[in-house]
Structures are given as C-alpha cells and as structure tokens.
Coordinates of C-alpha atoms (C1' of nucleotides) in Angstrom, one line a residue:
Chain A
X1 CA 8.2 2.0 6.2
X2 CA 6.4 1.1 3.2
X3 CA 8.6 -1.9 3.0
X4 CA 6.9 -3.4 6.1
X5 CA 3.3 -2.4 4.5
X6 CA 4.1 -4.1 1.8
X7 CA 5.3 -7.6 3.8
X8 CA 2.3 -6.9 5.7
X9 CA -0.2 -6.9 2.7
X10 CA 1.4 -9.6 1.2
X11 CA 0.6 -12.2 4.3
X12 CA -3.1 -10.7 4.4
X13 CA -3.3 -11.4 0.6
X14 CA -1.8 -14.8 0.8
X15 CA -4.2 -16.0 3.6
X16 CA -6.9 -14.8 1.5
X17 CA -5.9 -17.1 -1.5
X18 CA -5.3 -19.7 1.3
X19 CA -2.0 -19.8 0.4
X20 CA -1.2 -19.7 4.0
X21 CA -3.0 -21.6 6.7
X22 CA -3.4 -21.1 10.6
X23 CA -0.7 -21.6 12.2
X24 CA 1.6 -21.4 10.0
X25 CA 5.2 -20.0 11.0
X26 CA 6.1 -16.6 9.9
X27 CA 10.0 -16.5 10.8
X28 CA 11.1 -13.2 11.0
X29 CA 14.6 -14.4 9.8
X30 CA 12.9 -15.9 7.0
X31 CA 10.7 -13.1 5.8
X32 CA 13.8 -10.4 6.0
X33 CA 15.7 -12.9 3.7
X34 CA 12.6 -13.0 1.5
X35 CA 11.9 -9.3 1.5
X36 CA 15.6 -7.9 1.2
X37 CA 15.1 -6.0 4.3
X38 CA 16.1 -6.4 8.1
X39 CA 14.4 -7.8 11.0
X40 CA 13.3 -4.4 12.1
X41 CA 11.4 -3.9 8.9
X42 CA 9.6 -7.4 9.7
X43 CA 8.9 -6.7 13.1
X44 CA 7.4 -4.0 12.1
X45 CA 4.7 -5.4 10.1
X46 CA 4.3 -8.6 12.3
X47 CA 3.6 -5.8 15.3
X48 CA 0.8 -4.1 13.0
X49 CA -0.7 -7.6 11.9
X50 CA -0.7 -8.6 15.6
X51 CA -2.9 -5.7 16.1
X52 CA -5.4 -6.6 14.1
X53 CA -5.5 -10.2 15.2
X54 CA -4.1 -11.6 12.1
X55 CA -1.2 -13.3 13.7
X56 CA 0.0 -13.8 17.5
X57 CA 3.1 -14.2 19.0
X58 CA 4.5 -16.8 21.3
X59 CA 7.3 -15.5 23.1
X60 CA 10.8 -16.1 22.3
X61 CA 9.3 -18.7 19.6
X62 CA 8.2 -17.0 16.9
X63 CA 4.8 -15.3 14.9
X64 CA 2.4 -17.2 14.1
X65 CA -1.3 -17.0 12.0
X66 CA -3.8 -16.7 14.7
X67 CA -5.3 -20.0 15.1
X68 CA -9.3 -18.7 15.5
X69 CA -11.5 -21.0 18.2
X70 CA -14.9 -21.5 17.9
X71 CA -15.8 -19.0 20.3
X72 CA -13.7 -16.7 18.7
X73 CA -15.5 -17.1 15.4
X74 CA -18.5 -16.6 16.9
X75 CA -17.8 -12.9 17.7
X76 CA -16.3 -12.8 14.0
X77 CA -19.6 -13.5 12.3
X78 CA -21.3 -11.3 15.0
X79 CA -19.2 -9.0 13.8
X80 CA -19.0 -8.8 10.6
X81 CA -23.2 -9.0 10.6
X82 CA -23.8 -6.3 12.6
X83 CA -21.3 -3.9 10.6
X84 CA -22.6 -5.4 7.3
X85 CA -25.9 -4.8 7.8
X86 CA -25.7 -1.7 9.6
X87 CA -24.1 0.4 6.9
X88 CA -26.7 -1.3 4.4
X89 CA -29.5 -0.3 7.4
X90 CA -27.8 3.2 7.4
X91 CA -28.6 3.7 3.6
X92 CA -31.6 2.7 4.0
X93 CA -32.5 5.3 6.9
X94 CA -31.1 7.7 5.0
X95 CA -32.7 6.9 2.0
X96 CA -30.0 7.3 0.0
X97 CA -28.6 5.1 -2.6
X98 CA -25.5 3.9 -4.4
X99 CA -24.4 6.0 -7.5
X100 CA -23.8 4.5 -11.5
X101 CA -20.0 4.6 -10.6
X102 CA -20.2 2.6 -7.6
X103 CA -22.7 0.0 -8.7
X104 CA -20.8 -0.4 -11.9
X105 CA -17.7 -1.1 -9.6
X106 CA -19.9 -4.0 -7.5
X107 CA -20.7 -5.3 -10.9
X108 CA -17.2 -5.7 -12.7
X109 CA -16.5 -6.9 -8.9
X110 CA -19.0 -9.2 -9.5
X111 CA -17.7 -10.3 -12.9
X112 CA -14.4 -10.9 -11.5
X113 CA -16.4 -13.6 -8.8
X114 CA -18.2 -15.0 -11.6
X115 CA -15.1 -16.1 -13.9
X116 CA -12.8 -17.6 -10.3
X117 CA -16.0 -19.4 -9.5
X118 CA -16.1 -21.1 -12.9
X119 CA -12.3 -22.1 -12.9
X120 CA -10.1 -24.0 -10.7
X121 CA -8.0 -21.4 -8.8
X122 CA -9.3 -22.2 -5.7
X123 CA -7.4 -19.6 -4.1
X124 CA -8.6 -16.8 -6.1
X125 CA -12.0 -17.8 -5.9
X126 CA -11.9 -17.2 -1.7
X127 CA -10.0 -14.3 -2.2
X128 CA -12.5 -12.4 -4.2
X129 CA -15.6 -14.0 -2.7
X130 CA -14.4 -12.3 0.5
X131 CA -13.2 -9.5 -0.6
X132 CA -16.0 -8.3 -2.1
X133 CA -17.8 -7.9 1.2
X134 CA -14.8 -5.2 1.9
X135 CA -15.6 -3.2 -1.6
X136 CA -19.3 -3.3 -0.7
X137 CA -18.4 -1.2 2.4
X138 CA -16.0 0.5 0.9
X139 CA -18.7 1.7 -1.4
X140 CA -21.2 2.8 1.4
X141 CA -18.6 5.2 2.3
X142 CA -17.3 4.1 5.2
X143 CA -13.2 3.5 5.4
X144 CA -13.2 2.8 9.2
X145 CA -16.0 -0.5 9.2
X146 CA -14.2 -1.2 5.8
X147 CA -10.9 -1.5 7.3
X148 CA -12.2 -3.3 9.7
X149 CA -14.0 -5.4 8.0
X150 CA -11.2 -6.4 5.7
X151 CA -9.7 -7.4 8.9
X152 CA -12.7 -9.7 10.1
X153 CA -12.5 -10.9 6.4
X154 CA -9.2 -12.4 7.2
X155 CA -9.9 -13.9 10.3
X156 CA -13.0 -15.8 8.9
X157 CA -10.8 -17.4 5.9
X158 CA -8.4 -18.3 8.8
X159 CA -11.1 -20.0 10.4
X160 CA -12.9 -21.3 7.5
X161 CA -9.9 -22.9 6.3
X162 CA -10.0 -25.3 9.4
X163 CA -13.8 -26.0 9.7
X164 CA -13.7 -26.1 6.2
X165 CA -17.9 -25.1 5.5
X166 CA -18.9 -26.9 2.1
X167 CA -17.7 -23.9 0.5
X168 CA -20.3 -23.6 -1.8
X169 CA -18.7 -20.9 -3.9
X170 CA -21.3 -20.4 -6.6
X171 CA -24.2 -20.3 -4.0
X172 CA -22.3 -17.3 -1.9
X173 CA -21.8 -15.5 -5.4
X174 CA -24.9 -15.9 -6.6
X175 CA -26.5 -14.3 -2.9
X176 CA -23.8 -11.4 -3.9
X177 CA -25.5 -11.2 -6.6
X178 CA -28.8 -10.6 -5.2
X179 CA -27.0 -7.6 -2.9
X180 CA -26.3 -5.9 -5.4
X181 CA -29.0 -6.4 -7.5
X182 CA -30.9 -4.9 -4.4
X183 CA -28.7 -1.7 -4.4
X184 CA -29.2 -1.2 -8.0
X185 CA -32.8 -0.9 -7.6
X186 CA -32.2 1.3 -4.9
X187 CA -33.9 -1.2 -2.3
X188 CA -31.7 -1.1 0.4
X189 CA -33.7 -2.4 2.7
X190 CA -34.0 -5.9 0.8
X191 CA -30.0 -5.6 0.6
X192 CA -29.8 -5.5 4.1
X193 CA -32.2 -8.5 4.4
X194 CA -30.4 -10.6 1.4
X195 CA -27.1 -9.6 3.0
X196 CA -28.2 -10.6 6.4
X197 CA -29.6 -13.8 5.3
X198 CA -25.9 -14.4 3.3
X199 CA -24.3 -14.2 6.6
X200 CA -26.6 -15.9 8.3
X201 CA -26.6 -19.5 6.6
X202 CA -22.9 -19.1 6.7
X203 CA -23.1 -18.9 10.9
X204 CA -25.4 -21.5 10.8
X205 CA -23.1 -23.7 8.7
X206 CA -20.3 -22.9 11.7
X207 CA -23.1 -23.2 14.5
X208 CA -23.5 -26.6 14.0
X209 CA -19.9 -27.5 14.3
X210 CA -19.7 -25.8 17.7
X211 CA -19.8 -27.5 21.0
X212 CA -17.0 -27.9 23.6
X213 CA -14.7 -30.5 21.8
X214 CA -10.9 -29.9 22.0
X215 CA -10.1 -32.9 20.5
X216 CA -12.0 -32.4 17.3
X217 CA -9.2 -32.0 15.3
X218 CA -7.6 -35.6 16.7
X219 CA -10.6 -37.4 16.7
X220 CA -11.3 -36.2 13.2
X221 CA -7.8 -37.9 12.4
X222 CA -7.9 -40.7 13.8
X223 CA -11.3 -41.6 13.5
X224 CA -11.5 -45.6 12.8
X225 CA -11.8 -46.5 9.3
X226 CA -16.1 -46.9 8.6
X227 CA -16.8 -50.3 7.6
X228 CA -13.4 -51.7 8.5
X229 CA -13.1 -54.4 11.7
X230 CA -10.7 -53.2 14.2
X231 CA -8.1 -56.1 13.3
X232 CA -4.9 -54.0 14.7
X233 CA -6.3 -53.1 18.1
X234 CA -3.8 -53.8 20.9
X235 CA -6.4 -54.6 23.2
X236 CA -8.8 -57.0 22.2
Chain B
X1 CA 7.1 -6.5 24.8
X2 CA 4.5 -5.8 27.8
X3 CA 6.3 -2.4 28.2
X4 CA 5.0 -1.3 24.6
X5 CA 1.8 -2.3 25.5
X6 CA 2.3 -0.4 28.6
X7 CA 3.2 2.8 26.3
X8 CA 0.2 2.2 23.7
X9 CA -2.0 2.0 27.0
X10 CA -0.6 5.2 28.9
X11 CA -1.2 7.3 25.5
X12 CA -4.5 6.5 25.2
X13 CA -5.6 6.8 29.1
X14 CA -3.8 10.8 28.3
X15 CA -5.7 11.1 25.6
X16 CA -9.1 10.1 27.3
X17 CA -8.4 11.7 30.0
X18 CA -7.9 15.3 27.7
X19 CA -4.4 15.4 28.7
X20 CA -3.1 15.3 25.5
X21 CA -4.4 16.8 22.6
X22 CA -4.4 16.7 18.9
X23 CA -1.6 17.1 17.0
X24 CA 0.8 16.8 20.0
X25 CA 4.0 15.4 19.4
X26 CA 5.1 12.4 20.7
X27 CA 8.9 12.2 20.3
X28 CA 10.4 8.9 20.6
X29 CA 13.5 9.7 22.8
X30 CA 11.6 11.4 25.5
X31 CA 9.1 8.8 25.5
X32 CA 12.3 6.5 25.7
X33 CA 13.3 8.4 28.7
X34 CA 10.5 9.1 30.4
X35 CA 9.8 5.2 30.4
X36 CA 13.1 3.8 30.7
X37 CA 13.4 1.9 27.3
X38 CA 15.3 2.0 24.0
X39 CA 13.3 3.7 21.0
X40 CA 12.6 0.7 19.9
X41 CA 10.3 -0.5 22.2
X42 CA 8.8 3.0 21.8
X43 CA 8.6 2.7 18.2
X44 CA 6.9 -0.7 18.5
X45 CA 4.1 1.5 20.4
X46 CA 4.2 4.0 18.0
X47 CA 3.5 1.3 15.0
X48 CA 0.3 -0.6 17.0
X49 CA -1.4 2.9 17.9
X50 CA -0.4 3.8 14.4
X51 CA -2.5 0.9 12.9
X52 CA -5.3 2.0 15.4
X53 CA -5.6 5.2 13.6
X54 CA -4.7 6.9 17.1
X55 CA -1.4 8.4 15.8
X56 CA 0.1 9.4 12.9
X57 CA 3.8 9.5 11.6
X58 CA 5.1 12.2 9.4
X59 CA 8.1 11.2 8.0
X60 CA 11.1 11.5 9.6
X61 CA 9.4 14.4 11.5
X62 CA 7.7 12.8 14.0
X63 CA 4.4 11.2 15.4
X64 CA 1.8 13.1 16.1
X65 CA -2.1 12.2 18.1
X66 CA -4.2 12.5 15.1
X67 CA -6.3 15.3 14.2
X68 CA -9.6 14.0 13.3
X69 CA -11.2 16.0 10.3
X70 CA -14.7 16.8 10.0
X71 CA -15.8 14.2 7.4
X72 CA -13.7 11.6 9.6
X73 CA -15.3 12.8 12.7
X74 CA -18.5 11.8 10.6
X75 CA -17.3 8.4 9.7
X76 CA -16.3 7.8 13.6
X77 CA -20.0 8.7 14.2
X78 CA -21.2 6.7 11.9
X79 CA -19.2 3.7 12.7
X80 CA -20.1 4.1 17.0
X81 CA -24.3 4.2 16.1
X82 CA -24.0 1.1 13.9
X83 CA -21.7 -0.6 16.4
X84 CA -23.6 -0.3 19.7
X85 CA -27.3 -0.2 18.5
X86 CA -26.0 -3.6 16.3
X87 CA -25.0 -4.9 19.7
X88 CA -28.0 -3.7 21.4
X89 CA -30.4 -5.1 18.5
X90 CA -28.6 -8.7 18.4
X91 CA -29.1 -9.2 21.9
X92 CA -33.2 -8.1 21.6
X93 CA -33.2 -10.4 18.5
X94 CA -31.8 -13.3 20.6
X95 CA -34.4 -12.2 23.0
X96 CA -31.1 -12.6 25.7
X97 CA -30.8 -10.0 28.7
X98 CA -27.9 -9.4 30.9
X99 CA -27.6 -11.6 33.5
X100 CA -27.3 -9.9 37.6
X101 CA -23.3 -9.6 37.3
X102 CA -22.8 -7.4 34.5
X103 CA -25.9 -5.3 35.1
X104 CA -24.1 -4.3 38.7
X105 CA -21.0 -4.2 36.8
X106 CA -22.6 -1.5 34.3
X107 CA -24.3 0.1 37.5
X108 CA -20.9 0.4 39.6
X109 CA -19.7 2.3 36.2
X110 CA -22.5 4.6 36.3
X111 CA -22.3 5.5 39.8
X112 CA -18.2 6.3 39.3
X113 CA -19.9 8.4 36.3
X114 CA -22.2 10.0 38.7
X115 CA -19.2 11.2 41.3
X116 CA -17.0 12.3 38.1
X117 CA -20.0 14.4 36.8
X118 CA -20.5 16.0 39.9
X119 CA -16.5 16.7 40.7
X120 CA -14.5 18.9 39.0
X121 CA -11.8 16.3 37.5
X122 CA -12.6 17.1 33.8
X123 CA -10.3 14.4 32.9
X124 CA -12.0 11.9 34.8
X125 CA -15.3 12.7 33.7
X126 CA -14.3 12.6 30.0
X127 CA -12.6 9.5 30.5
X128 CA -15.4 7.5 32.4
X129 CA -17.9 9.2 29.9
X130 CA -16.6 7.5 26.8
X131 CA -15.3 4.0 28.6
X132 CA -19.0 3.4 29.4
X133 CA -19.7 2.8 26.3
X134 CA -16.5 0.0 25.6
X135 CA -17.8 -1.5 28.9
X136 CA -21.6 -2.1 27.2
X137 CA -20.2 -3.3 24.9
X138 CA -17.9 -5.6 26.6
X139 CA -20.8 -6.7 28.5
X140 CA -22.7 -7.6 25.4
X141 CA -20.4 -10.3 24.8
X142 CA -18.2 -8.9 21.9
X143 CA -14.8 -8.4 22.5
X144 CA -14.0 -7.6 18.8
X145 CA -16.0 -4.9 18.4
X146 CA -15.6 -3.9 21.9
X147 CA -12.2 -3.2 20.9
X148 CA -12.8 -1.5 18.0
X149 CA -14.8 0.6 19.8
X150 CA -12.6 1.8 22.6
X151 CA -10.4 3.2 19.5
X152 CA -13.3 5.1 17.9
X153 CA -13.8 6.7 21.3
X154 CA -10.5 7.6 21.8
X155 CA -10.6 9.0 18.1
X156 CA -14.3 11.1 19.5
X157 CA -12.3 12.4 22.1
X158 CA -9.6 13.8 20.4
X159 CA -12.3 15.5 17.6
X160 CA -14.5 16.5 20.3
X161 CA -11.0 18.3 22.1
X162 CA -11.1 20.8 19.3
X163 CA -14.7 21.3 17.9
X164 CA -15.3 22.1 22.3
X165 CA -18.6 20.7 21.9
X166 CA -21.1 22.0 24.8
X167 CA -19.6 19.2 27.0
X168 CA -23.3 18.2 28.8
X169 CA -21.8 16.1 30.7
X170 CA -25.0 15.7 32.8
X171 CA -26.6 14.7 30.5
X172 CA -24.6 12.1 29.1
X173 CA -24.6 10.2 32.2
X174 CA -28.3 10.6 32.4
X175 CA -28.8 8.9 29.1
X176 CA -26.7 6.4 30.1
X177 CA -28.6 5.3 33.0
X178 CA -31.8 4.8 30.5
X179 CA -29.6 2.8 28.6
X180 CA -28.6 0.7 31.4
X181 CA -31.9 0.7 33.0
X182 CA -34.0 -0.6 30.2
X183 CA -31.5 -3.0 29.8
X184 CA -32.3 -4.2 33.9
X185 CA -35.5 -4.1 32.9
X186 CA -34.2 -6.4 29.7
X187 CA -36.3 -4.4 27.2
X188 CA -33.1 -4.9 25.1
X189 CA -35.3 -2.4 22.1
X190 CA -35.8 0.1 24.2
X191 CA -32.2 0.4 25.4
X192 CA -31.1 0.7 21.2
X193 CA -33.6 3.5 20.8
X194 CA -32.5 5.5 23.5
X195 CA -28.6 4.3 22.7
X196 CA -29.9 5.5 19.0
X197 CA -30.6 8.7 20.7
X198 CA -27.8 9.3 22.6
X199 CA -25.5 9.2 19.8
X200 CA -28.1 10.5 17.7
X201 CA -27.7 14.1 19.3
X202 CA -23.9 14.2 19.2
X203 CA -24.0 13.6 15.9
X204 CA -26.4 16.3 15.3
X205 CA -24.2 18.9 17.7
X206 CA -21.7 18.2 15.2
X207 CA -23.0 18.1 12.5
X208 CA -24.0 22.0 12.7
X209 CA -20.8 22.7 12.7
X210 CA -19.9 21.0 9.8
X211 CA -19.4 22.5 6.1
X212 CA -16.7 23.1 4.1
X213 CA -14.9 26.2 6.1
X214 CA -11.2 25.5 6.7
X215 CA -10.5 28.6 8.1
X216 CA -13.3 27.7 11.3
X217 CA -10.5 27.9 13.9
X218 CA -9.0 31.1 12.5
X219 CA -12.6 32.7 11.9
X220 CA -13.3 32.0 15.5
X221 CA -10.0 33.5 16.7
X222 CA -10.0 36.8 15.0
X223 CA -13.6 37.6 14.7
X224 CA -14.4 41.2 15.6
X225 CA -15.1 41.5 18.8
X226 CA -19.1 42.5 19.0
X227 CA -20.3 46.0 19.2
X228 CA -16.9 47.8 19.2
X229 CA -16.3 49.9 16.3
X230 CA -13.3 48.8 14.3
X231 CA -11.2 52.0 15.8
X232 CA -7.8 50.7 14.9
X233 CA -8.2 48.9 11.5
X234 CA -5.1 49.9 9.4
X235 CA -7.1 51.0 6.5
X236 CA -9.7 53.5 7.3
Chain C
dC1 C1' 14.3 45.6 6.9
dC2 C1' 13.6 41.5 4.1
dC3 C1' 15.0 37.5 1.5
dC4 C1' 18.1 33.8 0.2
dG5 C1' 21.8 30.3 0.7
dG6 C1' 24.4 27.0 3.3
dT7 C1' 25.2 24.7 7.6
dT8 C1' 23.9 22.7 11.8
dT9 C1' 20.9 20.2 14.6
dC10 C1' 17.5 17.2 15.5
dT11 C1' 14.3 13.7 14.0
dT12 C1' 13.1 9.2 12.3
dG13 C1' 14.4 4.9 9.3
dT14 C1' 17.1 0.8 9.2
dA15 C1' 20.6 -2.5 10.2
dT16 C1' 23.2 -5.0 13.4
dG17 C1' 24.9 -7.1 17.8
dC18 C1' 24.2 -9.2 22.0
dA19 C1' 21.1 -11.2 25.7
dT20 C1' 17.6 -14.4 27.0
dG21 C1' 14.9 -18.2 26.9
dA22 C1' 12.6 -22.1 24.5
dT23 C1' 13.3 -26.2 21.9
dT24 C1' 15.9 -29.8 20.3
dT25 C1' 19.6 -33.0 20.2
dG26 C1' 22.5 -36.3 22.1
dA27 C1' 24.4 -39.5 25.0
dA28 C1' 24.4 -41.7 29.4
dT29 C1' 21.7 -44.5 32.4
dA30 C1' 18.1 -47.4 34.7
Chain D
dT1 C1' 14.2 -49.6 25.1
dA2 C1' 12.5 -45.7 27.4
dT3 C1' 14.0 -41.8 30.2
dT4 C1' 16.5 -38.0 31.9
dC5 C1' 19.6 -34.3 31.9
dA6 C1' 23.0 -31.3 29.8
dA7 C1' 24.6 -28.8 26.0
dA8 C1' 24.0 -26.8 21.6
dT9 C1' 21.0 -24.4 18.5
dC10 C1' 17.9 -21.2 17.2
dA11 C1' 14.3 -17.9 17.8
dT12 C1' 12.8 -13.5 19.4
dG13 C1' 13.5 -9.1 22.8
dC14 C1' 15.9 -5.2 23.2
dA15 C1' 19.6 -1.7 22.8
dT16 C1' 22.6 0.7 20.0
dA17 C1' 25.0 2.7 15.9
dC18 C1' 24.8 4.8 11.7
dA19 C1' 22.3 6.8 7.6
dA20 C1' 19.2 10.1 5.6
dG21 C1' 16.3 13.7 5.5
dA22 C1' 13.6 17.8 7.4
dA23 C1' 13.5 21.9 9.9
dA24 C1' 15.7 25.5 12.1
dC25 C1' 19.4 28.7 12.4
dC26 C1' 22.6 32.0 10.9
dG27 C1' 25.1 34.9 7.9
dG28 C1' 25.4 37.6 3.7
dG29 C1' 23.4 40.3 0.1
dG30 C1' 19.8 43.2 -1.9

DNA sequence: CCCCGGTTTCTTGTATGCATGATTTGAATA
DNA sequence: TATTCAAATCATGCATACAAGAAACCGGGG
C-alpha cells in the first residue's frame, strides 16, 4: 500500500513543478508499467487522488488531472483564504506565537524560495512558492487544514497553469517574507493581514479573468493576428 | 463505481447516525456480502473513506472507524470554528445575505431538527444535529469546504461517541436557530458570533476533559463505587 | 495451573482475467 | 470529397485467485 502512496505523491509533486498540466492523461496501464506494480496498485492511488479533487475520472476512458473552472477556482481561493487566515487569526486570539524551531524552519523554507526564484527552474520555483503556504500551517499546528490545504495548493497550480497570472514569483516571495517576518515579531495579527492581502491580489489577478466565456481558450488561439489585414478570409 | 460511493455514503450516514462506533471493524467480505459486490469495490470504499481520515487500515488486520484522540479531537475543533465563522465572516465582509430560497431551505432543516429533538430517535437527532452545519455551509456558497466539513463532523461524532458528552441536544438546535435567524435578518456578524459561540462551548465541554490520562476510560470503569467501604479488597 | 511452541484459520495485499463500453479506424457509398 | 456504419482496438470496471502475514487455537511441558 505504500506503493500506491508513493504513485500518488509523485503526481501531486509533479503538478506542483508543473511538470504535469490539466488534463493530462494518467493511463493506468501506463503508470503500473512505470511503477513496477499492477493496476490494482494504480487504482488505488488514482481512487485517493480522486478524492481530493486532484484528478477525475471519465468512465471507461481513463483518469484524468481535474481541469479547474473559473467558478471552481473561486471556491479554491475562498478557501484557502479563509483557512489561511483563520489559523493565523487563531494565534492571534490566542495570543500565542511561533517557537525559535518553527520560525527557523519558515526561514530556511524561505531560503530555499529565495535561491528557485533567482534561477531558471521554473518548476521548482512554483513548487516551493506553494508549498510553503502548506509548512506555514503545518507550523501553526494544525495537520487537518494543512492537509487540506496542500490539497487546495494543488488545485490552484492546476488552475494557474491555464490562466497563467503574471507569475510574479519574486513579488509572492517577498509578501512571504513579510509573513513571516510578522510571526517572528510575534505580530500575528499583521500576519494575518499580510497574508490575507497575499491572497488577495492573487484573487484579484483571477477575478478579472472571470466572466462567462467558454470559448476563451479558442478565441485565445485563434485570435487574428494584431496589425495583420485579414488577406486569407474565405469570405470577403 | 457508483456502488463504492454508495458504500463510502452508507458508512458515514451509520456513523452519524451513532450506529456505528469507534473502532468497529469493518471487514471487507461481509461488507462484500451484505452489498452484493466483489471486495474490490469494497476496498475502493475503504481507500476514499481512508483518505477522508474516516477509517483506518491496520495491516492486513482490518479497517477500523477511527478513534479520534484527544489532541485530534482538538484539531477537529479547531479546524470546524475557523471553517464556519470564515464562511460566516466572508459573506458579512461581502456585505452579501442569503437570498429567500436557502433561508427556507435552512428553516425546513431546523424544523426536522426541532421534531428529532423532541422524539426519541437518538440517531436521528445526532445525525440532523451535525448535517446542519454542512448544509450552512453549503448554503454559503462553498462546496469545498462544505465538504470538508461534513468529514470533520463525522470525525466529532465519532469522538463525541466516546467522551459521552452531556448530549444538550436542546440546546444545540436552539443555537442554531440564532444562527439562522440573524442570518434572515442578514446581520451576517451576528450569526459568526453566536456560530463562534456555539462551537465555542463544545470545545470548552471538551476541553475539561482533556489532559494527559490514558487510563480515563479504565478510571471511569473501575472507580470505587461511592460511600461503600472497600469490604472485599483482596489485601486488607 | 500457567506458559510456550507450532499449526490453523482468517484477514488483507496484489496480480490477473474477462466483460463492457467508448473511441478510432477503415472502407464503402452518396 | 464528405459521410456513414461496422469492426477492431483500447481503456476502465469488476470479480476472482493466490500470496503473505497476523491472530487465534491447541497441544505439550514445566
């Protein structure tokens, strides 16, 4: 059984390096040959990701990664504010705050952002910029939001990779930055408010590209040429 | 595949419903028998509930509901108040209210409360206490976290199963009907206070009974019974 | 009476085979 | 050339067979 964990974590990690894009097939023929195991053993694990939304499957064709809608995102970034800022509200309430261990996790965390936003893995970059939001809840001490979270995590780079925002890597690291800065001061009120503003811009971004439009990705495709006359239309 | 979903579905209506509790044993070839499928259908049920947190496997022993522990039971807690006030508090930020439909919807649930509370069906009346609060949320527009939800309040029911917790069931419903009425009244803040509340004093109920004794239940059972002298204790 | 060893039974873990249906291919035809 | 229909192909859905391990059971010895 830890065989179909281990298939399981290996699709989550590869969407999160954007190695794999919505979609995409995920043949269980394919993934037994690639694994060494049996299509039990893949069925399992495409049976747990299906739980969690990560992929969908279309009967008697296959699995495939969850294709998110608009509307869909929507309740994503909901989500993932309301959890977010709730355990940060939570430590706040409490007035607790983050011990040296934990901080000095977010901050070699942080490191790690700081060096794949600087180079050229593109993939590793999005992969720790959004998993840091699951060790930040990981260190507020809850594992059930966390594992949720890592879930939402997921389905945002799913989504992102379609819309894709203007990805401004270094500006999403540097409002990390500010979180945690926050917590080490032991103001977790204003990490709540930096966090929620860190989410925020990031719905706006995805706001704006809303609207009921089906054919987005068509139009988007076959969108005329700026600047060129039409010289090829059939109709003139 | 429908008939998994059917399984996953039956297990936790049981286990809302108190019919099943902690630690029972769910065997996959009488669940295969009793509904008329191969084990691996069952098994496929097994894995999703499994991923839910809802069951556990121990290794080539069995699955089993999950006993929640205390410091989990916390977590659970803590996961429920940030998810429903966050709900609550997003839709008083957006200055929104719930429109006619789902405030009769919520009402219609209330008033099935009412009869439950007032029967003698303890099933019932656990199991329409806890889905109120997946059908708020459902109403508030968030299917994700409805969902996550419903699993955390199948995951309260089977701690509160054990740790018997004075079961005001009267009271529950009450403080659901100020939720749902200052939401009619769409003072959206006023419905997260008193949803703050609600959830506020479970959490204290159990919290008294918290601590680090492992030996609760067995304290419990063989605690000398009050005012009789200990006339048959093997070492005088 | 209690304890220890082997065996038996019962459970899940995994692989495989067949059924079913969706998709594609191909040729025949208007 | 475009279209339609049948057959082949390929995917998953489900059941079953076998392997492996855990717990229970039973007999013998102290």
């Amino acid at each position: 059984m830890a065989i179909a964990a281990s298939i399981s974590s290996r699709v989550i990690d590869a969407v999160l390096g954007q190695r794999l894009a919505p979609d995409a097939r995920l043949g269980e023929q394919q993934l037994a040959a690639l694994f060494g195991c049996s299509r039990t053993v893949v069925r399992e694990a495409m049976i747990d990701l299906a739980g969690r939304g990560i992929v969908t499957v279309s009967p008697r064709r296959g699995w495939y990664l969850t294709a998110v809608t608009d509307v869909f995102a929507r309740e994503l970034y909901d989500a993932r504010l309301i959890i977010e800022t709730g355990l940060l509200r939570q430590l706040g309430a409490r007035g607790g705050r983050l011990d040296g261990a934990e901080i000095a996790r977010l901050r070699a965390h942080l490191d790690a952002q700081h060096t794949a936003v600087q180079g050229a893995d593109v993939g590793r970059r999005s992969h720790l910029l959004g998993d840091f939001h699951v060790c930040l809840a990981r260190c507020l001490g809850n594992g059930v939001l966390a594992g949720k979270l890592r879930d939402l995590t997921v389905l945002t780079t799913l989504y992102t990779m379609r819309h894709q925002t203007p990805g401004d890597a270094r500006r999403s690291y540097e409002e990390h930055v500010g979180v945690v800065e926050a917590l080490a001061a032991g103001d977790a009120r204003e990490a709540e408010a930096r966090m929620a503003r860190h989410l925020g811009t990031w719905e706006l971004k995805t706001t704006h590209a809303r609207g009921p439009d089906p054919l987005e990705g068509l139009r988007r495709a076959l969108a005329p040429p700026a600047g060129l006359p039409r010289d090829h239309a059939t109709t003139p």
